CSV table of C-alpha atoms (C1' of nucleotides) in Angstrom, one decimal:
chain,number,residue,atom,x,y,z
A,1,MET,CA,0.0,0.0,0.0
A,2,ARG,CA,1.2,3.3,-1.0
A,3,LEU,CA,0.2,6.5,1.0
A,4,VAL,CA,0.7,9.9,-0.6
A,5,ILE,CA,-0.3,13.3,0.8
A,6,ALA,CA,-0.3,15.7,-1.9
A,7,ARG,CA,-1.9,19.1,-3.0
A,8,CYS,CA,-4.1,17.8,-5.9
A,9,GLN,CA,-7.1,18.3,-8.1
A,10,VAL,CA,-9.0,15.2,-9.0
A,11,ASP,CA,-11.6,14.7,-11.9
A,12,TYR,CA,-13.5,11.5,-12.3
A,13,ALA,CA,-15.3,10.7,-15.6
A,14,GLY,CA,-17.4,7.5,-16.0
A,15,ARG,CA,-21.0,6.7,-14.9
A,16,LEU,CA,-21.1,10.4,-14.0
A,17,THR,CA,-18.4,13.3,-13.7
A,18,ALA,CA,-17.1,14.5,-10.6
A,19,HIS,CA,-14.6,17.3,-9.7
A,20,LEU,CA,-12.4,18.3,-6.8
A,21,PRO,CA,-10.8,21.5,-6.7
A,22,MET,CA,-7.0,21.8,-5.7
A,23,ALA,CA,-6.3,21.0,-2.0
A,24,THR,CA,-4.4,18.8,0.2
A,25,ARG,CA,-5.6,15.2,0.5
A,26,LEU,CA,-4.5,11.7,1.1
A,27,ILE,CA,-4.2,9.5,-1.9
A,28,MET,CA,-4.2,5.8,-1.1
A,29,VAL,CA,-2.9,3.3,-3.7
A,30,LYS,CA,-3.6,-0.3,-2.8
A,31,ASN,CA,-1.7,-3.0,-4.4
A,32,ASP,CA,-4.6,-4.3,-6.4
A,33,GLY,CA,-4.5,-1.0,-8.2
A,34,SER,CA,-7.4,0.7,-6.6
A,35,VAL,CA,-7.0,4.3,-5.6
A,36,LEU,CA,-8.9,6.1,-2.9
A,37,VAL,CA,-8.8,10.0,-2.3
A,38,HIS,CA,-9.5,10.9,1.3
A,39,SER,CA,-10.0,14.2,2.9
A,40,ASP,CA,-9.6,14.9,6.6
A,41,GLY,CA,-13.4,14.4,7.3
A,42,GLY,CA,-16.4,13.1,6.0
A,43,SER,CA,-17.2,9.5,6.7
A,44,TYR,CA,-15.6,6.2,5.4
A,45,LYS,CA,-16.4,7.0,1.8
A,46,PRO,CA,-13.5,8.7,-0.1
A,47,LEU,CA,-14.2,11.7,-2.0
A,48,ASN,CA,-13.3,10.1,-5.2
A,49,TRP,CA,-11.9,6.6,-6.0
A,50,MET,CA,-11.3,3.9,-8.6
A,51,SER,CA,-12.3,0.2,-7.8
A,52,PRO,CA,-10.1,-2.7,-8.5
A,53,PRO,CA,-9.0,-4.0,-10.8
A,54,ALA,CA,-7.5,-0.5,-12.0
A,55,ARG,CA,-4.2,0.7,-13.3
A,56,LEU,CA,-2.2,3.9,-12.2
A,57,ARG,CA,0.0,5.5,-14.6
A,58,GLU,CA,2.2,8.4,-13.8
A,59,GLY,CA,2.6,11.1,-16.4
A,60,VAL,CA,3.2,14.6,-17.2
A,61,THR,CA,0.8,17.1,-18.8
A,62,GLU,CA,1.9,19.3,-21.9
A,63,ASP,CA,2.6,22.3,-19.5
A,64,GLY,CA,5.0,20.0,-17.4
A,65,ARG,CA,2.7,19.4,-14.6
A,66,VAL,CA,2.5,15.8,-12.8
A,67,GLU,CA,-0.7,14.0,-13.7
A,68,TRP,CA,-1.8,10.5,-12.6
A,69,THR,CA,-4.3,8.7,-14.6
A,70,VAL,CA,-6.2,5.7,-13.2
A,71,HIS,CA,-8.2,3.5,-15.5
A,72,GLY,CA,-10.8,0.9,-14.3
A,73,LYS,CA,-11.4,-2.5,-15.6
A,74,ASP,CA,-12.5,-1.5,-19.0
A,75,GLY,CA,-9.1,0.3,-19.6
A,76,PRO,CA,-8.8,3.7,-21.4
A,77,ASP,CA,-12.3,3.5,-22.7
A,78,GLY,CA,-14.1,3.0,-19.3
A,79,ASP,CA,-13.9,5.0,-16.0
A,80,THR,CA,-10.9,7.3,-15.6
A,81,LEU,CA,-9.6,9.2,-12.6
A,82,ARG,CA,-7.2,12.0,-13.4
A,83,ILE,CA,-5.2,13.5,-10.5
A,84,LEU,CA,-3.3,16.6,-11.1
A,85,VAL,CA,-0.4,16.5,-8.5
A,86,ASP,CA,0.6,20.1,-7.6
A,87,GLU,CA,2.8,19.2,-4.6
A,88,VAL,CA,3.9,15.9,-2.9
A,89,LEU,CA,4.1,16.4,0.9
A,90,SER,CA,4.8,12.8,1.9
A,91,ASP,CA,5.0,9.6,-0.1
A,92,SER,CA,5.6,6.1,1.5
A,93,SER,CA,4.9,2.5,0.8
A,94,HIS,CA,4.2,-0.3,3.2
A,95,ASP,CA,3.9,-4.1,2.8
A,96,LEU,CA,0.7,-5.3,4.6
A,97,GLY,CA,0.2,-8.8,3.3
A,98,LEU,CA,-3.1,-10.5,2.9
A,99,ASP,CA,-5.9,-9.8,5.2
A,100,PRO,CA,-7.5,-12.8,6.9
A,101,GLY,CA,-11.0,-11.0,6.6
A,102,LEU,CA,-13.9,-9.9,8.6
A,103,GLN,CA,-16.3,-12.0,10.7
A,104,LYS,CA,-19.8,-10.5,11.0
A,105,ASP,CA,-22.8,-11.4,13.1
A,106,GLY,CA,-26.3,-10.0,13.8
A,107,VAL,CA,-27.7,-8.7,10.6
A,108,GLU,CA,-31.1,-9.6,9.0
A,109,LYS,CA,-30.3,-13.3,8.5
A,110,HIS,CA,-29.6,-13.8,12.1
A,111,LEU,CA,-32.8,-12.0,13.1
A,112,GLN,CA,-34.7,-14.3,10.7
A,113,GLU,CA,-33.2,-17.4,12.4
A,114,LEU,CA,-34.0,-16.1,15.8
A,115,LEU,CA,-37.7,-15.5,14.6
A,116,ALA,CA,-37.7,-18.9,13.0
A,117,ASP,CA,-36.7,-20.6,16.3
A,118,HIS,CA,-39.4,-18.6,18.3
A,119,PRO,CA,-42.4,-17.9,16.0
A,120,GLY,CA,-44.5,-17.6,19.1
A,121,THR,CA,-43.0,-14.2,19.9
A,122,LEU,CA,-44.8,-12.9,16.7
A,123,ALA,CA,-48.2,-14.0,17.7
A,124,PRO,CA,-49.4,-16.6,20.2
A,125,GLY,CA,-49.7,-20.0,18.9
A,126,LEU,CA,-47.8,-19.4,15.7
A,127,THR,CA,-45.8,-22.3,14.3
A,128,LEU,CA,-43.2,-22.4,11.5
A,129,VAL,CA,-43.9,-24.2,8.2
A,130,ARG,CA,-40.6,-23.2,6.5
A,131,ARG,CA,-38.2,-20.5,6.2
A,132,GLU,CA,-37.6,-18.8,2.6
A,133,TYR,CA,-40.8,-20.4,1.3
A,134,PRO,CA,-40.4,-20.0,-2.5
A,135,THR,CA,-42.9,-18.1,-4.8
A,136,ALA,CA,-42.9,-17.0,-8.3
A,137,ILE,CA,-41.8,-13.5,-7.2
A,138,GLY,CA,-39.1,-14.5,-4.7
A,139,PRO,CA,-38.9,-16.3,-1.3
A,140,VAL,CA,-41.2,-15.6,1.7
A,141,ASP,CA,-39.0,-15.0,4.8
A,142,LEU,CA,-41.1,-17.2,7.1
A,143,LEU,CA,-44.3,-19.0,6.4
A,144,CYS,CA,-46.2,-20.0,9.5
A,145,ARG,CA,-49.5,-21.4,10.8
A,146,ASP,CA,-51.5,-19.8,13.5
A,147,ASP,CA,-53.4,-21.9,16.0
A,148,ARG,CA,-56.5,-22.2,13.9
A,149,GLY,CA,-54.4,-23.5,11.0
A,150,SER,CA,-54.5,-20.3,8.8
A,151,CYS,CA,-51.4,-19.5,6.9
A,152,VAL,CA,-49.4,-16.5,8.1
A,153,ALA,CA,-46.6,-15.0,5.8
A,154,VAL,CA,-43.7,-13.1,7.8
A,155,GLU,CA,-41.5,-10.6,6.3
A,156,VAL,CA,-38.4,-9.7,8.4
A,157,LYS,CA,-36.6,-6.4,8.0
A,158,ARG,CA,-34.0,-4.8,10.1
A,159,ARG,CA,-35.6,-1.6,9.2
A,160,GLY,CA,-39.3,-1.5,8.3
A,161,ASP,CA,-39.7,0.7,5.2
A,162,ILE,CA,-42.4,1.1,2.8
A,163,ASP,CA,-41.0,-1.2,0.1
A,164,GLY,CA,-41.0,-4.0,2.7
A,165,VAL,CA,-44.6,-3.6,3.4
A,166,GLU,CA,-45.3,-3.7,-0.5
A,167,GLN,CA,-43.1,-6.8,-0.8
A,168,LEU,CA,-45.4,-8.5,1.9
A,169,THR,CA,-48.5,-7.2,0.2
A,170,ARG,CA,-47.3,-8.9,-3.1
A,171,TYR,CA,-46.6,-12.2,-1.4
A,172,LEU,CA,-50.0,-12.2,0.2
A,173,GLU,CA,-51.8,-11.5,-3.1
A,174,LEU,CA,-49.9,-14.3,-4.6
A,175,LEU,CA,-50.3,-16.7,-1.7
A,176,ASN,CA,-54.0,-16.1,-1.6
A,177,ARG,CA,-54.4,-17.4,-5.1
A,178,ASP,CA,-52.9,-20.7,-4.0
A,179,SER,CA,-56.0,-22.7,-2.8
A,180,THR,CA,-53.9,-25.2,-0.9
A,181,LEU,CA,-52.6,-22.5,1.4
A,182,CYS,CA,-55.9,-20.8,2.2
A,183,LEU,CA,-57.8,-24.0,3.3
A,184,ASN,CA,-58.4,-22.5,6.7
A,185,GLY,CA,-59.1,-19.0,5.8
A,186,SER,CA,-57.2,-16.5,3.8
A,187,VAL,CA,-53.4,-15.9,4.3
A,188,ARG,CA,-52.5,-13.0,6.7
A,189,GLY,CA,-49.3,-11.2,6.8
A,190,ILE,CA,-47.1,-10.1,9.6
A,191,PHE,CA,-44.3,-7.3,9.2
A,192,ALA,CA,-41.6,-7.9,11.6
A,193,ALA,CA,-38.8,-5.2,12.0
A,194,GLN,CA,-36.6,-3.6,14.7
A,195,GLU,CA,-37.9,-0.2,13.7
A,196,ILE,CA,-40.9,0.9,11.8
A,197,ARG,CA,-40.9,4.0,9.6
A,198,PRO,CA,-44.1,6.1,9.9
A,199,GLN,CA,-44.9,5.8,6.1
A,200,ALA,CA,-44.6,2.1,6.2
A,201,ARG,CA,-46.9,1.9,9.3
A,202,VAL,CA,-49.6,3.9,7.3
A,203,LEU,CA,-49.4,1.6,4.4
A,204,ALA,CA,-49.5,-1.4,6.5
A,205,THR,CA,-52.6,-0.6,8.4
A,206,ASP,CA,-54.4,0.2,4.9
K,1,MET,CA,-5.1,13.2,9.7
K,2,ARG,CA,-3.0,10.6,11.3
K,3,LEU,CA,-1.9,7.5,9.6
K,4,VAL,CA,-0.9,4.5,11.4
K,5,ILE,CA,0.5,1.3,9.9
K,6,ALA,CA,0.3,-1.6,12.6
K,7,ARG,CA,-0.3,-5.1,13.3
K,8,CYS,CA,-3.8,-5.1,15.0
K,9,GLN,CA,-6.9,-6.9,15.9
K,10,VAL,CA,-10.0,-5.1,15.6
K,11,ASP,CA,-13.4,-5.8,17.3
K,12,TYR,CA,-16.7,-3.7,16.5
K,13,ALA,CA,-19.7,-3.8,18.7
K,14,GLY,CA,-22.8,-1.7,17.9
K,15,ARG,CA,-25.7,-2.3,15.3
K,16,LEU,CA,-23.8,-5.6,14.7
K,17,THR,CA,-20.5,-7.2,16.0
K,18,ALA,CA,-17.5,-7.8,13.7
K,19,HIS,CA,-14.2,-9.2,14.4
K,20,LEU,CA,-10.7,-8.7,12.6
K,21,PRO,CA,-8.0,-11.1,13.5
K,22,MET,CA,-4.4,-9.9,14.1
K,23,ALA,CA,-2.8,-8.7,10.8
K,24,THR,CA,-1.0,-5.7,9.4
K,25,ARG,CA,-3.4,-2.9,8.4
K,26,LEU,CA,-3.7,1.0,7.9
K,27,ILE,CA,-5.5,2.7,10.6
K,28,MET,CA,-6.6,6.3,9.5
K,29,VAL,CA,-7.7,8.7,12.2
K,30,LYS,CA,-9.5,11.8,10.7
K,31,ASN,CA,-9.6,15.0,12.8
K,32,ASP,CA,-13.4,14.7,13.3
K,33,GLY,CA,-12.4,11.7,15.3
K,34,SER,CA,-13.5,9.1,12.9
K,35,VAL,CA,-11.4,5.9,12.4
K,36,LEU,CA,-11.1,3.8,9.2
K,37,VAL,CA,-9.3,0.4,9.3
K,38,HIS,CA,-8.1,-0.5,5.7
K,39,SER,CA,-6.4,-3.6,4.3
K,40,ASP,CA,-4.4,-3.7,1.2
K,41,GLY,CA,-7.1,-4.7,-1.2
K,42,GLY,CA,-10.9,-4.8,-1.3
K,43,SER,CA,-12.7,-1.7,-2.4
K,44,TYR,CA,-13.2,1.7,-1.0
K,45,LYS,CA,-15.0,0.6,1.9
K,46,PRO,CA,-12.9,-0.1,5.2
K,47,LEU,CA,-12.8,-3.4,6.9
K,48,ASN,CA,-13.9,-1.8,10.0
K,49,TRP,CA,-14.6,1.9,11.0
K,50,MET,CA,-16.2,4.5,13.2
K,51,SER,CA,-18.2,7.3,11.8
K,52,PRO,CA,-18.0,11.0,13.0
K,53,PRO,CA,-18.6,12.3,15.5
K,54,ALA,CA,-16.2,9.9,17.3
K,55,ARG,CA,-13.5,9.8,20.1
K,56,LEU,CA,-10.4,7.8,20.2
K,57,ARG,CA,-8.8,6.9,23.5
K,58,GLU,CA,-5.3,5.2,23.7
K,59,GLY,CA,-5.1,2.8,26.6
K,60,VAL,CA,-3.4,-0.3,28.0
K,61,THR,CA,-5.1,-3.6,28.8
K,62,GLU,CA,-4.7,-5.4,32.2
K,63,ASP,CA,-2.0,-7.6,30.7
K,64,GLY,CA,-0.2,-4.6,29.4
K,65,ARG,CA,-1.0,-4.4,25.7
K,66,VAL,CA,-1.8,-1.2,23.9
K,67,GLU,CA,-5.4,-1.1,23.1
K,68,TRP,CA,-7.4,1.8,21.4
K,69,THR,CA,-10.9,2.5,22.1
K,70,VAL,CA,-13.3,4.4,19.9
K,71,HIS,CA,-16.7,5.6,20.9
K,72,GLY,CA,-19.3,6.9,18.5
K,73,LYS,CA,-21.8,9.7,18.9
K,74,ASP,CA,-23.6,7.9,22.0
K,75,GLY,CA,-20.3,7.7,23.8
K,76,PRO,CA,-19.5,4.6,25.8
K,77,ASP,CA,-22.9,3.2,25.7
K,78,GLY,CA,-23.1,3.3,21.7
K,79,ASP,CA,-20.9,1.7,19.2
K,80,THR,CA,-17.6,0.9,20.0
K,81,LEU,CA,-14.4,0.0,18.2
K,82,ARG,CA,-11.7,-1.8,20.0
K,83,ILE,CA,-8.4,-1.9,18.3
K,84,LEU,CA,-5.6,-4.1,19.9
K,85,VAL,CA,-2.4,-2.7,18.8
K,86,ASP,CA,0.4,-5.3,18.7
K,87,GLU,CA,3.2,-3.5,16.8
K,88,VAL,CA,3.3,-0.1,15.3
K,89,LEU,CA,5.3,0.1,12.0
K,90,SER,CA,4.6,3.7,11.1
K,91,ASP,CA,2.8,6.6,12.7
K,92,SER,CA,2.6,10.1,11.1
K,93,SER,CA,0.2,13.1,11.1
K,94,HIS,CA,-0.6,15.6,8.4
K,95,ASP,CA,-2.4,18.9,8.3
K,96,LEU,CA,-4.6,18.7,5.3
K,97,GLY,CA,-7.1,21.7,6.1
K,98,LEU,CA,-10.7,21.9,5.0
K,99,ASP,CA,-11.7,20.4,1.8
K,100,PRO,CA,-13.6,22.3,-0.7
K,101,GLY,CA,-15.8,19.6,-1.5
K,102,LEU,CA,-17.1,17.4,-4.4
K,103,GLN,CA,-18.9,18.7,-7.6
K,104,LYS,CA,-21.2,16.0,-9.3
K,105,ASP,CA,-23.0,15.9,-12.5
K,106,GLY,CA,-25.0,13.5,-14.5
K,107,VAL,CA,-27.2,11.7,-12.0
K,108,GLU,CA,-31.0,11.3,-12.0
K,109,LYS,CA,-31.7,15.1,-11.5
K,110,HIS,CA,-29.9,15.6,-14.8
K,111,LEU,CA,-31.7,13.0,-16.6
K,112,GLN,CA,-35.0,14.6,-15.5
K,113,GLU,CA,-34.0,18.1,-16.7
K,114,LEU,CA,-33.1,16.6,-20.1
K,115,LEU,CA,-36.5,14.7,-20.5
K,116,ALA,CA,-38.3,18.0,-19.2
K,117,ASP,CA,-36.8,19.9,-22.1
K,118,HIS,CA,-37.5,17.1,-24.6
K,119,PRO,CA,-40.7,15.3,-23.5
K,120,GLY,CA,-41.3,14.4,-27.3
K,121,THR,CA,-38.6,11.8,-27.0
K,122,LEU,CA,-40.6,9.7,-24.6
K,123,ALA,CA,-43.8,9.7,-26.9
K,124,PRO,CA,-44.6,11.7,-29.9
K,125,GLY,CA,-46.5,14.7,-29.3
K,126,LEU,CA,-45.9,14.8,-25.6
K,127,THR,CA,-45.7,18.2,-23.9
K,128,LEU,CA,-44.8,19.0,-20.4
K,129,VAL,CA,-47.4,20.3,-17.8
K,130,ARG,CA,-44.8,20.5,-15.0
K,131,ARG,CA,-41.8,19.1,-13.3
K,132,GLU,CA,-42.2,17.5,-9.8
K,133,TYR,CA,-46.1,17.5,-9.7
K,134,PRO,CA,-47.1,17.4,-6.2
K,135,THR,CA,-49.4,14.7,-4.9
K,136,ALA,CA,-50.4,13.6,-1.4
K,137,ILE,CA,-47.8,10.7,-1.5
K,138,GLY,CA,-45.0,12.6,-3.2
K,139,PRO,CA,-44.0,14.4,-6.3
K,140,VAL,CA,-44.5,12.9,-9.8
K,141,ASP,CA,-41.3,13.4,-11.7
K,142,LEU,CA,-43.1,14.8,-14.9
K,143,LEU,CA,-46.6,15.4,-15.6
K,144,CYS,CA,-47.4,15.8,-19.4
K,145,ARG,CA,-50.1,15.7,-21.8
K,146,ASP,CA,-50.3,13.6,-25.1
K,147,ASP,CA,-51.6,15.0,-28.4
K,148,ARG,CA,-55.1,13.9,-27.5
K,149,GLY,CA,-55.0,15.9,-24.3
K,150,SER,CA,-54.9,13.0,-21.9
K,151,CYS,CA,-52.6,13.2,-18.8
K,152,VAL,CA,-49.4,11.3,-18.8
K,153,ALA,CA,-47.3,10.7,-15.5
K,154,VAL,CA,-43.7,9.9,-15.9
K,155,GLU,CA,-41.4,8.5,-13.5
K,156,VAL,CA,-37.6,8.9,-14.2
K,157,LYS,CA,-35.1,6.6,-12.9
K,158,ARG,CA,-31.4,5.9,-13.6
K,159,ARG,CA,-32.1,2.3,-13.1
K,160,GLY,CA,-35.6,0.8,-13.7
K,161,ASP,CA,-36.2,-1.5,-10.7
K,162,ILE,CA,-39.4,-3.0,-9.3
K,163,ASP,CA,-40.0,-0.4,-6.6
K,164,GLY,CA,-40.0,2.4,-9.3
K,165,VAL,CA,-42.7,0.7,-11.2
K,166,GLU,CA,-44.8,0.5,-7.9
K,167,GLN,CA,-44.1,4.1,-7.3
K,168,LEU,CA,-45.7,4.9,-10.7
K,169,THR,CA,-48.6,2.6,-10.1
K,170,ARG,CA,-49.3,4.5,-6.7
K,171,TYR,CA,-49.2,7.8,-8.4
K,172,LEU,CA,-51.4,6.7,-11.2
K,173,GLU,CA,-54.1,5.3,-8.8
K,174,LEU,CA,-54.1,8.7,-7.0
K,175,LEU,CA,-54.2,10.7,-10.1
K,176,ASN,CA,-56.9,9.0,-11.7
K,177,ARG,CA,-59.2,9.7,-8.6
K,178,ASP,CA,-58.8,13.4,-9.6
K,179,SER,CA,-61.6,14.2,-12.0
K,180,THR,CA,-59.9,17.4,-13.2
K,181,LEU,CA,-56.9,15.3,-14.5
K,182,CYS,CA,-58.8,12.6,-16.5
K,183,LEU,CA,-61.1,14.9,-18.5
K,184,ASN,CA,-59.7,13.6,-21.6
K,185,GLY,CA,-59.4,9.9,-20.6
K,186,SER,CA,-57.6,8.1,-17.7
K,187,VAL,CA,-54.1,9.0,-16.8
K,188,ARG,CA,-51.5,6.9,-18.5
K,189,GLY,CA,-47.9,6.2,-17.0
K,190,ILE,CA,-44.4,6.1,-18.7
K,191,PHE,CA,-41.6,4.5,-16.9
K,192,ALA,CA,-38.4,6.0,-18.3
K,193,ALA,CA,-35.1,4.5,-17.2
K,194,GLN,CA,-31.5,4.0,-18.8
K,195,GLU,CA,-31.9,0.4,-17.9
K,196,ILE,CA,-34.8,-1.8,-17.0
K,197,ARG,CA,-34.6,-4.8,-14.7
K,198,PRO,CA,-36.4,-7.9,-15.8
K,199,GLN,CA,-38.5,-8.2,-12.6
K,200,ALA,CA,-39.6,-4.4,-13.1
K,201,ARG,CA,-40.5,-5.2,-16.8
K,202,VAL,CA,-42.7,-8.1,-15.8
K,203,LEU,CA,-44.7,-6.0,-13.2
K,204,ALA,CA,-45.0,-3.1,-15.5
K,205,THR,CA,-46.7,-5.0,-18.3
K,206,ASP,CA,-49.0,-6.5,-15.7
W,1,DG,C1',-22.8,-15.4,-15.8
W,2,DC,C1',-26.8,-12.3,-14.4
W,3,DC,C1',-29.9,-10.8,-11.0
W,4,DT,C1',-31.8,-9.6,-6.3
W,5,DA,C1',-31.7,-8.2,-1.6
W,6,DG,C1',-29.1,-6.2,2.3
W,7,DG,C1',-26.0,-2.6,4.4
W,8,DT,C1',-22.6,-0.5,11.0
W,9,DC,C1',-25.1,1.4,4.1
W,10,DC,C1',-23.7,6.8,3.2
W,11,DC,C1',-25.6,11.1,1.7
W,12,DG,C1',-28.3,14.9,0.0
W,13,DT,C1',-32.7,17.1,0.1
W,14,DT,C1',-36.9,18.7,1.9
W,15,DA,C1',-41.0,19.1,4.9
L,1,DT,C1',-34.7,17.7,12.9
L,2,DA,C1',-36.3,13.5,10.9
L,3,DA,C1',-37.4,11.1,7.0
L,4,DC,C1',-37.3,9.8,2.3
L,5,DG,C1',-34.9,8.4,-1.9
L,6,DG,C1',-30.6,7.9,-4.6
L,7,DG,C1',-26.0,5.9,-5.2
L,8,DG,C1',-19.7,5.7,-9.9
L,9,DC,C1',-23.6,2.6,-4.4
L,10,DC,C1',-20.8,-2.1,-2.7
L,11,DT,C1',-21.3,-7.0,-1.7
L,12,DA,C1',-22.9,-11.4,-0.9
L,13,DG,C1',-26.0,-15.1,-2.4
L,14,DG,C1',-29.2,-17.5,-5.6
L,15,DC,C1',-30.1,-19.3,-10.1
DNA sequence: GCCTAGGTCCCGTTA
DNA sequence: TAACGGGGCCTAGGC
């Protein structure tokens, strides 16, 4: 990994165009060729970048200024990052080796597993039929039966937003066309989320 | 901005938990307190991070090892990043100053402006009534009239996905209840996108 | 290989 | 301020 602190101006041209005026920034060059331009603030997202695989070429403009050109996977025809380097304040390289990688836990899948093990917490007497019940428009997170034998479709989300409610509505419409599922009355839906947005709540009660 | 190359182990606990085994990495500390842990590959996203505002405290564990603790906006009760520093290979600080910021061009808004100026490209004889036509559930991107005087609602997207079609469907349902708009027949919808996903196409023709 | 859904999403804009 | 919608989204999983 190469770390360069430099006064620079950056121009990206690709799916959109973006321009960064001349200022002092960090330019990070990873050994897969990817380039990240960071300022001293903001969040984890760089101001401008090039995703791997990429290639950095150091050149000089007609009027003698240092210019770095970074091409993406499609080469000179695809996304391009032009970095005009005015002054280099620091330039260092470091051998980091391969990273063993990240281990995560606690996202939506985990939430779904918990609810699959304890469907009774959603509604009394609820029992699991199966997880990821397949339909023509995608899998229903949890298909359950209540104490009266009626089917209940459960949509699990970390954040309850309007499109989640619509997703559940689509499933319900489809499932209710299946006569084998609505033997004991129509299929109901439960929207389970850690957080429900107001717009979603309005639509859900509709 | 402080740049540290170090052999370290990182643990995040917050909305989820994540663990990074001991390895050599770049630790970037920005002057708003945010911390980014990068490996020498992957994409622009750090392996682990803490968003601003954040505070870094350098401490020592019971058994005498160096441990950095980063707390997020909610302090010790909220998100926490624990960095066990085994060996520091490089440690440098740089004054970057404020960044003038990024200028973008060419995203959805720009596409909408282009279509507003040339509605005829969507359908022959189409003329613009207004952009961002307000409704109870949000603004319609473009409201137009065709050559027979019927209203046409246009939803503009860079990528045509299923939720865009549903958004347009909601608008159409609402607009068709407005008698002043459907004087010359019902309100039609046009879904304009640079790219249409197959799932969206299926729903749209439904 | 494409396509879909989720994210410690981030981020701007607006009510 | 909170919420909603877009993103050069990125990334993992399914078909």
